Coordinates of C-alpha atoms and ligand atoms in Angstrom, one line a residue:
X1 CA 105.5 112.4 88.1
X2 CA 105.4 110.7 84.8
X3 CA 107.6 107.9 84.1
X4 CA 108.8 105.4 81.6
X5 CA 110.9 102.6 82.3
X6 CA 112.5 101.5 78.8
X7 CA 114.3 98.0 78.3
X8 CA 114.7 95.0 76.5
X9 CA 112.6 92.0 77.6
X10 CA 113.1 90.6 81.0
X11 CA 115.3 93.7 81.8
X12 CA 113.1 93.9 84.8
X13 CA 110.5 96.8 84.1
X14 CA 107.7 94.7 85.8
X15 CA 110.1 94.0 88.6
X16 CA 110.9 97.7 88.9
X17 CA 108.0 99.4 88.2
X18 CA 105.8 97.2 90.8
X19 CA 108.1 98.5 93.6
X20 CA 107.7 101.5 92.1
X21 CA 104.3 102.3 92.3
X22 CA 104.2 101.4 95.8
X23 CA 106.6 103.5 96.7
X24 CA 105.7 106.5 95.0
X25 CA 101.6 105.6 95.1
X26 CA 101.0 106.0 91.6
X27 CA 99.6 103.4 88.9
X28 CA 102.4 100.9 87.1
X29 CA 100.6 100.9 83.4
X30 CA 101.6 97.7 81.8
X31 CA 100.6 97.4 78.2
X32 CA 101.7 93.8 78.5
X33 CA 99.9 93.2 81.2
X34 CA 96.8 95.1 79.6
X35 CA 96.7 92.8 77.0
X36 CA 97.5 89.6 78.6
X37 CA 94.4 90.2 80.7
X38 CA 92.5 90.9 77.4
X39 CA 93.8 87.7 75.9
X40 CA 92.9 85.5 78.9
X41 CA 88.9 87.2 78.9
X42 CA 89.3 86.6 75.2
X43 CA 87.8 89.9 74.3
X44 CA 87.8 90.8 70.8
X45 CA 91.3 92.7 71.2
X46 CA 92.7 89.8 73.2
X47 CA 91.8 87.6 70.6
X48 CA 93.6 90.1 68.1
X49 CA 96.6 90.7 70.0
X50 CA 97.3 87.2 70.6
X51 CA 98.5 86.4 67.1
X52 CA 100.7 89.2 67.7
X53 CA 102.1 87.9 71.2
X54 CA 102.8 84.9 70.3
X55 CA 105.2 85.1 67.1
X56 CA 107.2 87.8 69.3
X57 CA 105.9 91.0 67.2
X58 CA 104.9 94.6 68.4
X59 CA 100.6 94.3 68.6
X60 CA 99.5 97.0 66.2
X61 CA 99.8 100.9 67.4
X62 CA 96.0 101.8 66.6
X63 CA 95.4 99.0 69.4
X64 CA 97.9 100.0 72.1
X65 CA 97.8 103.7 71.5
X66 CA 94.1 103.8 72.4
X67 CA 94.6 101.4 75.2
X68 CA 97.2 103.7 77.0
X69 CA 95.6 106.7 76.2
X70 CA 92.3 105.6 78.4
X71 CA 94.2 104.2 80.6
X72 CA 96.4 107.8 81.4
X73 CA 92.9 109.4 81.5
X74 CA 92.0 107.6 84.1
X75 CA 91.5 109.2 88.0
X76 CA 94.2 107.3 89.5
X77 CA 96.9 108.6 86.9
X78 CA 96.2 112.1 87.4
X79 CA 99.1 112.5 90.0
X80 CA 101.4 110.6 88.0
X81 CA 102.0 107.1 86.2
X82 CA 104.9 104.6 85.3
X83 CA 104.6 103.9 81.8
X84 CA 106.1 99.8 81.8
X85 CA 106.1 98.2 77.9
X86 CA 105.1 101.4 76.3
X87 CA 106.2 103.6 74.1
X88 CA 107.9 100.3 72.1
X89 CA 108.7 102.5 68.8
X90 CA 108.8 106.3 67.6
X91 CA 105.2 106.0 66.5
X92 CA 103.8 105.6 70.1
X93 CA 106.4 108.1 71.3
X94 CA 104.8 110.4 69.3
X95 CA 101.6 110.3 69.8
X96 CA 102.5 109.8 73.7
X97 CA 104.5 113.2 73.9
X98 CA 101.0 114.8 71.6
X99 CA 98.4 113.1 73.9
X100 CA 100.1 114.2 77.0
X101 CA 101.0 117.6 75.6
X102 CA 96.8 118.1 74.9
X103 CA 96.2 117.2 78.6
X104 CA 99.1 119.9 79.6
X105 CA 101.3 116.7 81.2
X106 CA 104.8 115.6 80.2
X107 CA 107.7 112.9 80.7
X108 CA 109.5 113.4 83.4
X109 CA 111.9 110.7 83.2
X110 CA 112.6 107.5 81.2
X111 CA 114.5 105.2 82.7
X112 CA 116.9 102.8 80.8
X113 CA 117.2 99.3 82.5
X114 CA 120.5 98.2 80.9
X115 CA 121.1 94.4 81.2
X116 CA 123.4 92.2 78.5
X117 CA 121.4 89.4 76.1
X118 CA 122.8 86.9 78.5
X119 CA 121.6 87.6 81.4
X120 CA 118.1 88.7 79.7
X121 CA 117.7 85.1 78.1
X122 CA 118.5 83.6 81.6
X123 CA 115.8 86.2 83.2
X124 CA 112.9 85.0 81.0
X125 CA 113.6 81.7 80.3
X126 CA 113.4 81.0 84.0
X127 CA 110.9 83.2 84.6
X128 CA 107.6 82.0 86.2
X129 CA 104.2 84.1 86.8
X130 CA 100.8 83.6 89.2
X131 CA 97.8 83.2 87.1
X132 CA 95.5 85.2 89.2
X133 CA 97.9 88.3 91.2
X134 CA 100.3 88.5 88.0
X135 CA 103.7 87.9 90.8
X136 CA 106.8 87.5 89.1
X137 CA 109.1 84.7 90.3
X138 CA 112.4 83.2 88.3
X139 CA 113.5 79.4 89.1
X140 CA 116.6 80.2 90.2
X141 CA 116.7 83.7 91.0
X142 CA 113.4 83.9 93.2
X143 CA 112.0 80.8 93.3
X144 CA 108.6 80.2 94.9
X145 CA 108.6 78.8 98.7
X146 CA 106.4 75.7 97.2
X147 CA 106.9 74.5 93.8
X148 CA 104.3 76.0 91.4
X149 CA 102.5 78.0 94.0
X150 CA 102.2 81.9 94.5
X151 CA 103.9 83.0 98.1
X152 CA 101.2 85.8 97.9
X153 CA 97.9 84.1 97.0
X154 CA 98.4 80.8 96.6
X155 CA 97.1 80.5 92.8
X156 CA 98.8 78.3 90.2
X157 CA 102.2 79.4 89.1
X158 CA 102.6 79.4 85.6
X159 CA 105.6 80.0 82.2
X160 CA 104.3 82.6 80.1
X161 CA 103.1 81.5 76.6
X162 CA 106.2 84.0 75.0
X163 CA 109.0 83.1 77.3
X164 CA 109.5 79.9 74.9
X165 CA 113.0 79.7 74.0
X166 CA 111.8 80.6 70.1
X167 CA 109.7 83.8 71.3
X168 CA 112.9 84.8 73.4
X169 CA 114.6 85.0 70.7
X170 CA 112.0 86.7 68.4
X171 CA 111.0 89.8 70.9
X172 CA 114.8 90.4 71.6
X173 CA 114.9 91.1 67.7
X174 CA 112.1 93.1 68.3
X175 CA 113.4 95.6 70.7
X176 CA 117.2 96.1 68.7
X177 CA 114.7 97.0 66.1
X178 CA 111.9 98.8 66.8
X179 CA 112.8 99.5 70.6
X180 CA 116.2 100.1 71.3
X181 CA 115.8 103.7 68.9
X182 CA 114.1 105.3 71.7
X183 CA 117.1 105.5 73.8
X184 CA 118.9 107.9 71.1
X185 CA 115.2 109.8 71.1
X186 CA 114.3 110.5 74.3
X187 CA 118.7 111.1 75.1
X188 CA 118.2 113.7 72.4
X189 CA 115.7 115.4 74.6
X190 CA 117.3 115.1 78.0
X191 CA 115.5 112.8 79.5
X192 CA 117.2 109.3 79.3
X193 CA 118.7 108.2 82.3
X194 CA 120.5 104.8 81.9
X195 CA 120.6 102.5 84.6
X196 CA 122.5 99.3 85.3
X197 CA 120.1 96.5 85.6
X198 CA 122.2 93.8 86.8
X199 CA 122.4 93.3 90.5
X200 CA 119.9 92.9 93.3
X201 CA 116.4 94.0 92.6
X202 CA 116.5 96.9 96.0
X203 CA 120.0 97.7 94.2
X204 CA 118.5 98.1 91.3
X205 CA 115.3 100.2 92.7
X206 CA 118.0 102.5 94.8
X207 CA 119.5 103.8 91.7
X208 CA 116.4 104.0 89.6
X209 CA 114.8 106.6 92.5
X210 CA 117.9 108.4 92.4
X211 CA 118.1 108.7 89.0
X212 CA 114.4 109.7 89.3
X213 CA 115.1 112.4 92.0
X214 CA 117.8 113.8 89.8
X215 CA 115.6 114.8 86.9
X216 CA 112.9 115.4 88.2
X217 CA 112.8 115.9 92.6
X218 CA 109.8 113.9 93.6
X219 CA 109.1 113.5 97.2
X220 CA 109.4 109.5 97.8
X221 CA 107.2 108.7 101.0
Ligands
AP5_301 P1 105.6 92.8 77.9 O1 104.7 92.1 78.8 O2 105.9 94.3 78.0 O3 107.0 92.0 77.8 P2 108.5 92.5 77.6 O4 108.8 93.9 77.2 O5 109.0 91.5 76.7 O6 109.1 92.5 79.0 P3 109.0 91.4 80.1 O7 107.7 91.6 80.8 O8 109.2 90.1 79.5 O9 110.2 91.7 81.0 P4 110.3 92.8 82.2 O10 111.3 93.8 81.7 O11 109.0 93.2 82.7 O12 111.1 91.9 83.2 P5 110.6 91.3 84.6 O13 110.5 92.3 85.7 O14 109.4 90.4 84.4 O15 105.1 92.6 76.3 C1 104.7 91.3 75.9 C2 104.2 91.4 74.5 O16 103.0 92.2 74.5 C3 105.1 92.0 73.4 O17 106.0 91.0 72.9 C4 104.1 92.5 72.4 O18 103.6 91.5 71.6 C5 103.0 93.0 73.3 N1 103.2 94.5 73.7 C6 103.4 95.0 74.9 N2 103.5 96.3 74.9 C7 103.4 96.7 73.6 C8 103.4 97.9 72.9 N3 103.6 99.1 73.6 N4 103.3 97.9 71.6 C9 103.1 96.8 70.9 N5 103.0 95.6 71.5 C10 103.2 95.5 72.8 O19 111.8 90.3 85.0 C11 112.1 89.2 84.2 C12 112.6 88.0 85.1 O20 113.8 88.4 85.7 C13 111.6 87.7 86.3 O21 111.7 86.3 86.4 C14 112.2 88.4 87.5 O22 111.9 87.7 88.7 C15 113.7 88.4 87.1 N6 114.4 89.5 87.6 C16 114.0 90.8 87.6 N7 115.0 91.6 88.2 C17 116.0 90.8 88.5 C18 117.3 91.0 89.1 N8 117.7 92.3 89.4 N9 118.1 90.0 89.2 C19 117.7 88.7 88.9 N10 116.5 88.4 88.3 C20 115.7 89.5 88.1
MG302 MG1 107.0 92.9 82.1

């Protein structure tokens, strides 16, 4: 069961994809996430990607192709994954659809989270993040139960470094650019499956599985 969940910033692929991979017991790969860890460890790709991050822009393909390409290979993929944050342009669709294709794997389903610029902007501007477990919470949406404190662990609660009003702003531009052309690939291919991304977040996971279980009948446990 290989999956990709495609949308704009703050359409809710992190939300989605966590529940997700609980449910269906297979890894969430983030690229995001990926490289947020690398930035905060400040290895050399951190360092590299940061630059990147922080105006907004796509992080080079040579460094986020490689990245997901170990990460697919790993043991706990082989079963099936939830690609969240990549592919972000044709390139890395590409050489996704070759990799896999060498390892005798394919797409099963990508999966459209389809929210309006409004609501987005609203999403990540309020949006707030643990430090150490990576939980998502939004200021009004789902706040915290204590002001600046993870429910979960406890650890500092903090605004990501790219949810700045400016950055917003930037990365939306990103995606109508480099992003949004994937919907028209992968529809061209049968396997785009739009799905509305406004309402509650078990709403929203509902239709997502069944969208899932129509293309491509995984058993949900
Ligand atoms: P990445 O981390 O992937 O960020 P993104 O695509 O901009 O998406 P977000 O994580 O902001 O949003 P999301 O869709 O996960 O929404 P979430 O569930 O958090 O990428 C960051 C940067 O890394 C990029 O700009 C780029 O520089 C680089 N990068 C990453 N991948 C790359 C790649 N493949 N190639 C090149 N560069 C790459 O939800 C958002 C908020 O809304 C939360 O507060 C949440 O609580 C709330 N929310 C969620 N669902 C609902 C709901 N149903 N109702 C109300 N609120 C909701
Ligand atoms: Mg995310």
């Amino acid at each position: 069961m290989n999956i990709i969940l495609l949308g704009a910033p703050g359409a809710g692929k992190g939300t989605q994809g966590n529940i997700l991979s609980e449910k269906f017991r297979i890894p969430q790969i983030s690229t995001g996430d990926i490289l947020r860890a690398n930035v905060r460890s400040k290895t050399q790709l951190g360092l590299k990607a940061k630059e990147y991050m922080d105006k907004g822009a796509l992080v080079p393909d040579d460094i986020v192709v490689g990245m997901v390409v170990d990460r697919i290979n790993e043991e706990d993929a082989k079963s099936g994954f939830i690609l969240d944050g990549f592919p972000r342009n044709i390139n890395q669709a590409e050489v996704l659809e070759k990799t896999l294709t060498s390892m005798g794997k394919s797409i099963g389903s990508v999966i459209g989270i389809e929210v309006d610029r409004k609501e987005l902007v609203r999403r990540l501007s309020g949006r707030r993040v643990c430090r150490k477990c990576g939980a998502s919470y939004h200021t009004i949406f789902n706040p915290p139960l204590n002001i600046g404190m993870c429910d979960k662990c406890g650890s500092e609660i903090y605004q990501r470094d790219d949810d700045k009003e400016e950055t917003i702003e930037a990365r939306l531009k990103v995606y109508e650019q480099e992003t949004f052309p994937l919907v028209e690939y992968y529809s061209r291919k049968g396997l785009y499956r739009a799905v509305d991304g406004k309402g509650s977040v078990d709403q929203i996971t509902m239709t997502i599985v069944g969208a899932i279980e129509g293309s491509d009948n995984p058993k949900v446990s």
